Short mmCIF file of C-alpha atoms in Angstrom, two decimals:
data_model
loop_
_atom_site.label_atom_id
_atom_site.label_comp_id
_atom_site.label_asym_id
_atom_site.label_seq_id
_atom_site.Cartn_x
_atom_site.Cartn_y
_atom_site.Cartn_z
CA UNK A 24 91.68 47.45 31.23
CA UNK A 25 92.51 50.91 29.90
CA UNK A 26 91.96 54.11 31.89
CA UNK A 27 89.25 55.16 29.43
CA UNK A 28 87.36 51.92 30.02
CA UNK A 29 87.75 52.28 33.77
CA UNK A 30 86.33 55.80 33.59
CA UNK A 31 83.40 54.71 31.39
CA UNK A 32 82.54 51.93 33.86
CA UNK A 33 83.01 54.10 36.97
CA UNK A 34 80.55 56.70 35.64
CA UNK A 35 77.26 56.85 37.59
CA UNK A 36 75.25 56.84 34.35
CA UNK A 37 75.48 53.83 32.02
CA UNK A 38 77.05 54.17 28.56
CA UNK A 39 74.38 55.06 26.01
CA UNK A 40 75.45 52.28 23.65
CA UNK A 41 77.90 49.39 23.34
CA UNK A 42 80.72 50.08 25.83
CA UNK A 43 83.47 48.48 23.75
CA UNK A 44 82.74 50.71 20.77
CA UNK A 45 82.45 53.79 22.97
CA UNK A 46 85.78 53.12 24.67
CA UNK A 47 87.55 52.36 21.38
CA UNK A 48 86.29 55.60 19.84
CA UNK A 49 87.24 57.80 22.81
CA UNK A 50 90.74 56.30 22.81
CA UNK A 51 91.09 56.71 19.05
CA UNK A 52 89.97 60.35 19.24
CA UNK A 53 92.53 61.37 21.87
CA UNK A 54 95.30 59.40 20.15
CA UNK A 55 94.43 60.98 16.81
CA UNK A 56 94.20 64.46 18.37
CA UNK A 57 97.82 64.07 19.51
CA UNK A 58 99.12 62.45 16.34
CA UNK A 59 97.53 65.14 14.16
CA UNK A 60 98.85 68.01 16.32
CA UNK A 61 102.32 66.50 15.99
CA UNK A 62 102.05 65.71 12.25
CA UNK A 63 100.71 69.19 11.45
CA UNK A 64 103.79 70.65 13.08
CA UNK A 65 106.17 68.08 11.55
CA UNK A 66 104.83 68.88 8.06
CA UNK A 67 105.47 72.55 8.85
CA UNK A 68 109.03 71.78 9.97
CA UNK A 69 110.07 69.90 6.82
CA UNK A 70 112.49 71.68 4.46
CA UNK A 71 109.63 71.69 1.97
CA UNK A 72 106.48 72.59 3.91
CA UNK A 73 103.54 70.26 3.14
CA UNK A 74 100.80 72.87 3.17
CA UNK A 75 97.71 70.71 2.69
CA UNK A 76 98.91 68.26 5.32
CA UNK A 77 99.45 71.01 7.92
CA UNK A 78 95.89 72.19 7.32
CA UNK A 79 94.21 68.78 7.22
CA UNK A 80 95.96 67.67 10.43
CA UNK A 81 95.06 70.91 12.27
CA UNK A 82 91.38 70.45 11.42
CA UNK A 83 91.45 66.78 12.38
CA UNK A 84 93.08 67.47 15.74
CA UNK A 85 90.41 70.07 16.55
CA UNK A 86 87.52 67.77 15.64
CA UNK A 87 89.06 64.83 17.51
CA UNK A 88 89.39 66.84 20.73
CA UNK A 89 85.74 67.90 20.57
CA UNK A 90 84.57 64.38 19.72
CA UNK A 91 86.69 62.67 22.36
CA UNK A 92 85.33 64.97 25.04
CA UNK A 93 81.71 64.74 23.99
CA UNK A 94 81.84 60.93 23.89
CA UNK A 95 83.50 60.97 27.34
CA UNK A 96 80.30 62.51 28.75
CA UNK A 97 77.57 60.05 29.75
CA UNK A 98 75.25 62.40 31.67
CA UNK A 99 72.13 63.46 29.75
CA UNK A 100 73.37 61.87 26.55
CA UNK A 101 71.89 63.37 23.38
CA UNK A 102 72.06 61.03 20.34
CA UNK A 103 71.61 63.77 17.71
CA UNK A 104 74.65 65.73 18.92
CA UNK A 105 76.76 62.59 19.33
CA UNK A 106 75.86 61.38 15.85
CA UNK A 107 76.66 64.72 14.21
CA UNK A 108 80.05 65.19 15.87
CA UNK A 109 81.07 61.58 15.20
CA UNK A 110 80.13 62.04 11.54
CA UNK A 111 82.28 65.17 11.44
CA UNK A 112 85.12 63.28 13.08
CA UNK A 113 84.87 60.48 10.54
CA UNK A 114 84.98 63.03 7.70
CA UNK A 115 87.97 64.89 9.16
CA UNK A 116 89.87 61.63 9.75
CA UNK A 117 89.12 60.42 6.24
CA UNK A 118 90.36 63.65 4.66
CA UNK A 119 93.46 63.77 6.84
CA UNK A 120 94.32 60.11 6.23
CA UNK A 121 93.97 60.58 2.47
CA UNK A 122 96.40 63.50 2.50
CA UNK A 123 98.90 61.87 4.89
CA UNK A 124 98.88 58.65 2.85
CA UNK A 125 100.18 60.60 -0.16
CA UNK A 126 103.37 61.30 1.83
CA UNK A 127 103.52 58.12 3.90
CA UNK A 128 106.39 56.52 1.97
CA UNK A 129 108.57 59.65 2.34
CA UNK A 130 107.64 60.80 5.83
CA UNK A 131 107.31 58.44 8.77
CA UNK A 132 105.20 60.98 10.71
CA UNK A 133 102.65 60.98 7.88
CA UNK A 134 102.61 57.18 7.80
CA UNK A 135 101.95 56.94 11.53
CA UNK A 136 99.40 59.75 11.46
CA UNK A 137 97.53 58.21 8.53
CA UNK A 138 97.26 55.00 10.54
CA UNK A 139 95.85 56.80 13.57
CA UNK A 140 93.35 58.64 11.35
CA UNK A 141 92.17 55.42 9.68
CA UNK A 142 91.74 53.75 13.07
CA UNK A 143 89.73 56.70 14.34
CA UNK A 144 87.67 56.76 11.15
CA UNK A 145 86.79 53.07 11.69
CA UNK A 146 86.01 53.63 15.37
CA UNK A 147 83.66 56.48 14.38
CA UNK A 148 81.94 54.26 11.82
CA UNK A 149 81.42 51.61 14.51
CA UNK A 150 79.89 54.18 16.86
CA UNK A 151 77.59 55.47 14.13
CA UNK A 152 76.42 51.90 13.49
CA UNK A 153 75.74 51.45 17.21
CA UNK A 154 73.89 54.77 17.40
CA UNK A 155 71.61 53.65 14.54
CA UNK B 77 84.36 96.18 9.74
CA UNK B 78 84.89 93.50 12.38
CA UNK B 79 88.27 91.94 13.14
CA UNK B 80 87.03 88.62 11.77
CA UNK B 81 86.10 90.23 8.48
CA UNK B 82 89.45 92.03 8.31
CA UNK B 83 91.24 88.71 8.85
CA UNK B 84 89.15 86.92 6.22
CA UNK B 85 89.94 89.65 3.68
CA UNK B 86 93.64 89.88 4.59
CA UNK B 87 94.10 86.14 3.99
CA UNK B 88 96.23 85.31 0.91
CA UNK B 89 93.67 82.71 -0.23
CA UNK B 90 90.13 83.81 -1.08
CA UNK B 91 87.19 82.68 1.03
CA UNK B 92 85.77 79.43 -0.37
CA UNK B 93 82.22 80.79 -0.39
CA UNK B 94 80.19 83.93 0.34
CA UNK B 95 82.35 86.08 2.64
CA UNK B 96 79.45 87.62 4.56
CA UNK B 97 78.12 84.20 5.58
CA UNK B 98 81.59 82.95 6.45
CA UNK B 99 82.32 85.96 8.66
CA UNK B 100 78.93 85.78 10.37
CA UNK B 101 79.41 82.10 11.17
CA UNK B 102 82.95 82.49 12.52
CA UNK B 103 81.79 85.32 14.78
CA UNK B 104 78.76 83.37 15.93
CA UNK B 105 80.90 80.31 16.73
CA UNK B 106 83.36 82.18 18.95
CA UNK B 107 80.58 84.14 20.65
CA UNK B 108 78.64 80.93 21.30
CA UNK B 109 81.77 79.14 22.53
CA UNK B 110 82.12 81.80 25.22
CA UNK B 111 78.44 82.05 26.09
CA UNK B 112 78.14 78.29 26.45
CA UNK B 113 81.29 77.98 28.59
CA UNK B 114 79.84 80.65 30.86
CA UNK B 115 76.29 79.24 30.92
CA UNK B 116 77.51 75.70 31.62
CA UNK B 117 79.31 77.04 34.68
CA UNK B 118 76.43 79.31 35.71
CA UNK B 119 74.00 76.36 35.59
CA UNK B 120 76.48 74.48 37.80
CA UNK B 121 76.62 77.39 40.26
CA UNK B 122 72.86 77.70 40.79
CA UNK B 123 71.49 76.53 44.14
CA UNK B 124 69.68 73.84 42.15
CA UNK B 125 72.15 72.54 39.55
CA UNK B 126 70.65 72.32 36.04
CA UNK B 127 72.33 69.09 34.98
CA UNK B 128 71.17 68.81 31.38
CA UNK B 129 72.03 72.45 30.73
CA UNK B 130 75.57 72.05 32.07
CA UNK B 131 76.08 69.11 29.73
CA UNK B 132 74.44 70.60 26.64
CA UNK B 133 76.42 73.85 27.01
CA UNK B 134 79.74 72.02 27.50
CA UNK B 135 79.20 70.05 24.29
CA UNK B 136 78.14 73.14 22.39
CA UNK B 137 81.19 75.14 23.51
CA UNK B 138 83.50 72.35 22.36
CA UNK B 139 81.88 72.05 18.93
CA UNK B 140 81.80 75.84 18.47
CA UNK B 141 85.54 76.16 19.17
CA UNK B 142 86.37 73.46 16.60
CA UNK B 143 83.98 74.94 14.03
CA UNK B 144 85.12 78.53 14.52
CA UNK B 145 88.72 77.52 14.02
CA UNK B 146 88.13 75.32 11.00
CA UNK B 147 86.10 78.04 9.26
CA UNK B 148 88.86 80.55 10.09
CA UNK B 149 91.21 78.52 7.87
CA UNK B 150 91.13 79.36 4.14
CA UNK B 151 94.23 77.46 2.97
CA UNK B 152 93.48 74.17 1.17
CA UNK B 153 89.80 74.37 2.03
CA UNK B 154 88.03 71.00 2.07
CA UNK B 155 84.23 71.24 1.61
CA UNK B 156 83.45 67.79 3.04
CA UNK B 157 85.10 68.54 6.37
CA UNK B 158 83.62 72.05 6.55
CA UNK B 159 80.14 70.73 5.82
CA UNK B 160 80.36 67.98 8.44
CA UNK B 161 81.61 70.19 11.26
CA UNK B 162 79.09 72.93 10.48
CA UNK B 163 76.31 70.32 10.55
CA UNK B 164 77.58 69.16 13.94
CA UNK B 165 77.68 72.75 15.15
CA UNK B 166 74.12 73.36 14.01
CA UNK B 167 72.99 70.21 15.86
CA UNK B 168 74.85 71.14 19.06
CA UNK B 169 73.47 74.70 18.98
CA UNK B 170 69.93 73.45 18.37
CA UNK B 171 70.10 71.02 21.30
CA UNK B 172 71.67 73.59 23.62
CA UNK B 173 69.19 76.31 22.67
CA UNK B 174 66.26 73.96 23.25
CA UNK B 175 67.50 73.15 26.76
CA UNK B 176 68.40 76.75 27.66
CA UNK B 177 65.03 78.03 26.43
CA UNK B 178 63.30 75.84 29.03
CA UNK B 179 64.99 77.93 31.74
CA UNK B 180 65.13 81.27 29.92
CA UNK B 181 62.36 82.93 31.95
CA UNK B 182 64.00 82.01 35.28
CA UNK B 183 67.66 82.42 34.42
CA UNK B 184 69.02 85.36 32.48
CA UNK B 185 72.20 83.43 31.57
CA UNK B 186 70.08 80.75 29.89
CA UNK B 187 68.08 83.38 28.02
CA UNK B 188 71.23 85.04 26.66
CA UNK B 189 72.89 81.73 25.88
CA UNK B 190 69.83 80.42 24.04
CA UNK B 191 69.92 83.54 21.88
CA UNK B 192 73.59 83.03 21.02
CA UNK B 193 72.91 79.38 20.18
CA UNK B 194 69.98 80.23 17.91
CA UNK B 195 72.06 82.86 16.11
CA UNK B 196 74.89 80.36 15.62
CA UNK B 197 72.43 77.71 14.46
CA UNK B 198 71.12 80.13 11.81
CA UNK B 199 74.63 81.14 10.77
CA UNK B 200 75.50 77.46 10.34
CA UNK B 201 72.38 76.88 8.23
CA UNK B 202 73.39 79.82 6.01
CA UNK B 203 76.88 78.37 5.54
CA UNK B 204 75.47 74.95 4.70
CA UNK B 205 73.24 76.55 2.06
CA UNK B 206 76.28 78.36 0.60
CA UNK B 207 78.32 75.15 0.61
CA UNK B 208 75.57 73.39 -1.35
CA UNK C 287 107.47 52.27 21.72
CA UNK C 288 104.34 54.41 22.08
CA UNK C 289 102.79 56.35 19.22
CA UNK C 290 103.73 59.62 20.93
CA UNK C 291 107.38 58.56 21.08
CA UNK C 292 107.29 57.45 17.45
CA UNK C 293 105.90 60.84 16.45
CA UNK C 294 108.48 62.75 18.49
CA UNK C 295 111.29 60.77 16.85
CA UNK C 296 109.85 61.00 13.32
CA UNK C 297 109.68 64.80 13.55
CA UNK C 298 112.18 66.61 11.26
CA UNK C 299 113.26 68.91 14.12
CA UNK C 300 114.86 67.40 17.23
CA UNK C 301 113.10 67.54 20.59
CA UNK C 302 114.12 70.72 22.45
CA UNK C 303 114.96 68.79 25.62
CA UNK C 304 115.13 65.27 27.04
CA UNK C 305 112.91 63.09 24.81
CA UNK C 306 111.80 60.73 27.57
CA UNK C 307 110.42 63.59 29.67
CA UNK C 308 108.80 65.21 26.66
CA UNK C 309 107.06 61.99 25.63
CA UNK C 310 105.93 61.23 29.18
CA UNK C 311 104.43 64.69 29.57
CA UNK C 312 102.60 64.67 26.22
CA UNK C 313 101.10 61.27 27.07
CA UNK C 314 100.13 62.39 30.56
CA UNK C 315 98.48 65.54 29.21
CA UNK C 316 96.24 63.72 26.72
CA UNK C 317 95.40 61.00 29.24
CA UNK C 318 94.53 63.62 31.86
CA UNK C 319 92.51 65.66 29.34
CA UNK C 320 90.31 62.61 28.81
CA UNK C 321 90.11 61.53 32.43
CA UNK C 322 89.15 65.04 33.54
CA UNK C 323 86.51 65.46 30.82
CA UNK C 324 85.00 62.17 31.99
CA UNK C 325 85.29 62.89 35.72
CA UNK C 326 83.78 66.38 35.33
CA UNK C 327 80.76 64.78 33.71
CA UNK C 328 80.63 61.88 36.19
CA UNK C 329 80.62 64.33 39.12
CA UNK C 330 77.74 66.12 37.38
CA UNK C 331 75.84 62.85 36.95
CA UNK C 332 75.99 61.79 40.62
CA UNK C 333 72.76 62.00 42.62
CA UNK C 334 74.51 64.69 44.66
CA UNK C 335 76.41 66.89 42.19
CA UNK C 336 80.02 67.56 43.24
CA UNK C 337 80.22 71.16 42.15
CA UNK C 338 83.86 71.97 42.86
CA UNK C 339 84.99 68.74 41.20
CA UNK C 340 83.02 69.48 38.01
CA UNK C 341 84.71 72.87 37.82
CA UNK C 342 88.23 71.76 38.71
CA UNK C 343 88.12 68.91 36.18
CA UNK C 344 86.77 71.15 33.39
CA UNK C 345 89.63 73.61 33.90
CA UNK C 346 92.20 70.83 34.05
CA UNK C 347 90.95 69.20 30.85
CA UNK C 348 91.18 72.54 29.01
CA UNK C 349 94.73 73.25 30.19
CA UNK C 350 95.86 69.67 29.45
CA UNK C 351 94.61 69.87 25.85
CA UNK C 352 96.51 73.12 25.26
CA UNK C 353 99.65 71.80 26.95
CA UNK C 354 99.60 68.44 25.19
CA UNK C 355 99.32 70.14 21.82
CA UNK C 356 101.98 72.78 22.46
CA UNK C 357 104.47 70.15 23.66
CA UNK C 358 103.66 68.05 20.57
CA UNK C 359 105.06 70.86 18.41
CA UNK C 360 108.84 70.79 17.86
CA UNK C 361 109.14 73.41 15.08
CA UNK C 362 110.45 76.79 16.22
CA UNK C 363 110.24 75.79 19.88
CA UNK C 364 109.90 78.73 22.29
CA UNK C 365 111.02 77.92 25.86
CA UNK C 366 109.17 80.83 27.52
CA UNK C 367 105.78 79.71 26.16
CA UNK C 368 106.46 76.05 26.92
CA UNK C 369 107.52 76.85 30.47
CA UNK C 370 104.47 79.01 31.16
CA UNK C 371 101.91 76.54 29.85
CA UNK C 372 103.55 73.60 31.64
CA UNK C 373 103.49 75.62 34.88
CA UNK C 374 99.79 76.28 34.32
CA UNK C 375 99.23 72.59 33.65
CA UNK C 376 101.02 71.61 36.84
CA UNK C 377 98.87 74.08 38.82
CA UNK C 378 95.62 72.85 37.24
CA UNK C 379 96.55 69.20 37.84
CA UNK C 380 97.51 69.91 41.45
CA UNK C 381 94.21 71.69 42.16
CA UNK C 382 92.16 69.02 40.40
CA UNK C 383 93.96 66.15 42.14
CA UNK C 384 93.47 67.78 45.55
CA UNK C 385 89.71 68.07 44.95
CA UNK C 386 89.31 64.58 43.46
CA UNK C 387 91.27 63.02 46.31
CA UNK C 388 88.66 64.29 48.76
CA UNK C 389 86.11 62.02 47.04
CA UNK C 390 88.43 59.19 45.99
CA UNK C 391 87.21 56.71 48.60
CA UNK C 392 83.56 57.20 47.63
CA UNK C 393 83.86 57.62 43.88
CA UNK C 394 86.03 55.42 41.73
CA UNK C 395 86.06 58.02 38.92
CA UNK C 396 87.57 60.56 41.31
CA UNK C 397 90.18 58.06 42.47
CA UNK C 398 91.27 57.29 38.90
CA UNK C 399 91.17 60.94 37.87
CA UNK C 400 93.23 62.03 40.88
CA UNK C 401 95.86 59.47 39.86
CA UNK C 402 95.99 60.78 36.30
CA UNK C 403 96.28 64.36 37.59
CA UNK C 404 99.12 63.48 39.98
CA UNK C 405 100.97 61.68 37.18
CA UNK C 406 100.55 64.67 34.88
CA UNK C 407 101.63 67.04 37.66
CA UNK C 408 104.84 65.02 38.11
CA UNK C 409 105.46 64.86 34.35
CA UNK C 410 105.08 68.65 34.20
CA UNK C 411 107.55 69.09 37.07
CA UNK C 412 110.03 66.88 35.21
CA UNK C 413 109.65 68.98 32.07
CA UNK C 414 110.12 72.20 34.02
CA UNK C 415 113.31 70.80 35.51
CA UNK C 416 114.55 69.89 32.02
CA UNK C 417 113.63 73.33 30.66
CA UNK C 418 115.67 74.94 33.44
CA UNK D 99 76.89 96.16 27.24
CA UNK D 100 78.65 93.23 25.57
CA UNK D 101 77.38 89.65 25.71
CA UNK D 102 80.39 88.66 27.82
CA UNK D 103 79.56 91.34 30.38
CA UNK D 104 75.91 90.29 30.41
CA UNK D 105 76.95 86.70 31.06
CA UNK D 106 79.36 87.67 33.85
CA UNK D 107 76.62 89.70 35.55
CA UNK D 108 73.91 87.05 35.06
CA UNK D 109 76.05 84.40 36.76
CA UNK D 110 74.73 83.28 40.18
CA UNK D 111 78.21 83.60 41.72
CA UNK D 112 79.92 87.01 41.80
CA UNK D 113 83.07 87.66 39.77
CA UNK D 114 86.16 86.86 41.86
CA UNK D 115 87.77 90.20 41.06
CA UNK D 116 87.16 93.48 39.24
CA UNK D 117 84.40 92.79 36.69
CA UNK D 118 85.69 95.25 34.07
CA UNK D 119 89.10 93.55 33.93
CA UNK D 120 87.55 90.09 33.88
CA UNK D 121 85.23 90.99 30.99
CA UNK D 122 88.00 92.68 29.01
CA UNK D 123 90.26 89.66 29.39
CA UNK D 124 87.61 87.11 28.39
CA UNK D 125 86.76 89.16 25.30
CA UNK D 126 90.43 89.59 24.40
CA UNK D 127 91.06 85.85 24.77
CA UNK D 128 88.27 84.78 22.42
CA UNK D 129 89.14 87.52 19.92
CA UNK D 130 92.80 86.50 19.99
CA UNK D 131 91.93 82.79 19.72
CA UNK D 132 90.17 83.58 16.43
CA UNK D 133 92.74 86.00 15.09
CA UNK D 134 95.58 83.58 15.80
CA UNK D 135 93.78 80.61 14.23
CA UNK D 136 93.26 82.74 11.14
CA UNK D 137 96.79 84.20 11.06
CA UNK D 138 98.40 80.79 11.56
CA UNK D 139 96.56 79.58 8.48
CA UNK D 140 97.20 82.78 6.50
CA UNK D 141 100.96 82.49 7.18
CA UNK D 142 100.72 78.90 5.91
CA UNK D 143 98.91 80.04 2.76
CA UNK D 144 101.48 82.67 1.72
CA UNK D 145 103.68 81.86 -1.30
CA UNK D 146 106.56 81.85 1.16
CA UNK D 147 105.38 80.05 4.30
CA UNK D 148 106.18 81.93 7.52
CA UNK D 149 107.06 78.94 9.65
CA UNK D 150 107.66 80.57 13.04
CA UNK D 151 104.48 82.60 12.71
CA UNK D 152 102.35 79.53 11.95
CA UNK D 153 103.72 77.89 15.09
CA UNK D 154 103.52 80.89 17.40
CA UNK D 155 99.91 81.61 16.35
CA UNK D 156 98.84 77.98 16.79
CA UNK D 157 100.19 77.94 20.35
CA UNK D 158 98.60 81.29 21.14
CA UNK D 159 95.19 80.23 19.86
CA UNK D 160 95.31 77.09 22.03
CA UNK D 161 96.26 78.99 25.18
CA UNK D 162 93.67 81.72 24.53
CA UNK D 163 90.84 79.19 24.21
CA UNK D 164 91.80 77.56 27.52
CA UNK D 165 92.20 80.92 29.26
CA UNK D 166 88.98 82.41 27.87
CA UNK D 167 87.00 79.42 29.08
CA UNK D 168 88.59 79.21 32.51
CA UNK D 169 87.98 82.92 33.13
CA UNK D 170 84.38 82.48 31.96
CA UNK D 171 83.80 80.15 34.92
CA UNK D 172 82.85 81.84 38.21
CA UNK D 173 81.80 78.80 40.24
CA UNK D 174 84.35 77.62 42.83
CA UNK D 175 86.97 80.01 41.51
CA UNK D 176 90.56 78.95 42.24
CA UNK D 177 93.08 81.85 42.16
CA UNK D 178 96.19 79.66 41.70
CA UNK D 179 94.85 78.07 38.51
CA UNK D 180 93.54 81.38 37.16
CA UNK D 181 96.87 83.09 37.82
CA UNK D 182 98.91 80.34 36.16
CA UNK D 183 96.81 80.15 33.00
CA UNK D 184 96.66 83.94 32.63
CA UNK D 185 100.45 84.07 33.00
CA UNK D 186 100.74 81.44 30.25
CA UNK D 187 98.36 83.44 28.09
CA UNK D 188 100.37 86.60 28.57
CA UNK D 189 103.56 84.74 27.58
CA UNK D 190 101.97 83.17 24.50
CA UNK D 191 100.51 86.52 23.40
CA UNK D 192 103.85 88.27 23.92
CA UNK D 193 105.74 85.69 21.86
CA UNK D 194 103.12 85.67 19.09
CA UNK D 195 102.94 89.47 18.91
CA UNK D 196 106.74 89.73 18.68
CA UNK D 197 106.79 87.32 15.74
CA UNK D 198 103.79 88.85 13.94
CA UNK D 199 105.21 92.36 14.35
CA UNK D 200 108.24 91.33 12.30
CA UNK D 201 105.90 90.79 9.33
CA UNK D 202 103.33 93.47 10.09
CA UNK D 203 104.43 95.90 7.40
CA UNK D 204 104.27 93.21 4.68
CA UNK D 205 101.24 91.22 5.81
CA UNK D 206 98.03 92.82 6.96
CA UNK D 207 96.95 89.61 8.75
CA UNK D 208 100.11 89.76 10.88
CA UNK D 209 99.53 93.42 11.66
CA UNK D 210 95.98 92.78 12.84
CA UNK D 211 96.96 89.63 14.74
CA UNK D 212 99.85 91.40 16.51
CA UNK D 213 97.39 94.04 17.67
CA UNK D 214 94.98 91.44 19.05
CA UNK D 215 97.86 89.68 20.83
CA UNK D 216 99.13 92.93 22.40
CA UNK D 217 95.62 93.76 23.58
CA UNK D 218 95.23 90.31 25.12
CA UNK D 219 98.68 90.55 26.70
CA UNK D 220 97.66 93.84 28.37
CA UNK D 221 94.31 92.41 29.48
CA UNK D 222 96.15 89.47 31.05
CA UNK D 223 98.54 91.82 32.86
CA UNK D 224 95.55 93.74 34.23
CA UNK D 225 93.96 90.52 35.50
CA UNK D 226 97.22 89.44 37.13
CA UNK D 227 97.40 92.79 38.90
CA UNK D 228 93.83 92.34 40.12
CA UNK D 229 94.54 88.78 41.28
CA UNK D 230 97.46 90.03 43.34
#
């Protein structure tokens, strides 16, 4: 059982929706926040800077941090805020994955980052389905 | 002319939409990020903790930081991501303002914070209109 | 091999110091950022709010996010900034762990969070040793 | 009276040290967080990307957000954590200002950003003096 799942289950207030989807999305958000921070910087460090990728990854890392934290909170859950930030996270992950995929065959960091973004995008879609 | 406006105009890439609305929203996001961080903690420090307010303000501060940063970026602007995060910011500000307003006549920090949230909510609505 | 390690190794610029310590600290920072965001909210959701714990965890989550991101960047590494933020992270983790440990036998979320903080504190100490 | 000052004074717990220095530092942190987010992206959007400046500004924005939030909290204040994060903020501002100043005569965004960093660096030094 992952630390995230342990924390969700140890919380005095129950998860507001399906625990498995909540846990998967929190994990994907923090993983993607790291991967995007790293990929943004790696794209900046290449001999030919990949400008769009630096930007898309920076945005995605910012949204993932906010989303991961908000979903980690189970006290006084507010569906409208959760839905809106998860939608933003899905959009940021989609845009970042699309850009990283264009460079995935040349740059391993883009390939890995695109994968993390797609996983987070899917996890967000699953949460949105659960939120109704 | 505010520092935010100076930075927007000094940027090598033009603003993607109406500069006045962009500047107003960036300023409102950073102001609201601070006000909410402070109000969340003030509600925690009251002799009777205001639980929902602590939570709502923490979420709002997180979303405002992400939104303020993303709008501050003018390189390789992506409307879909901007729209989604500004919608999330509007939702977080609306929810936080509604909660703070319930305590505004007893707690000055909630009154001030509600005002900052409403201003940011309006600034987000103006940006969404400009984004189409 | 973890995603963090894959990203560190796929980066066009080499890690500025021992890769194993760098990877361990980045992972610990993002894990602790999540655990502290969750524990802060869990302490708020208890029937008796644990005020100091909410505060200590909120600070620690903020510092861990900044530290995890800064260490994820390998382009134009600056030892003075890295050292200072890792020192701050160690201090925040130490203070948060000390507070959570006081409640660890009553609250599982505090027990888990204290563990994540102590691990991050150690990982920070290892990085500081490597940075010299 | 600024919003930050109003929030500091409306807080149920007194400021832990000289209010004027606390307010000035919180304001400088949020201003610098915005300026650095903008300058990092502006340096990325130039026809010749300024790599070190993108990096230095990204780090500085991250540290300023963490510091601005932590100083905004007055409940259960912990001097050791405050001191460490303000020291990190001073270091990040110093490094970012030094880099931006190298480009200040060619790029207005670097000139403005360097000024915001120097102001935040001074505000941090004043807080450290007050903290003892």
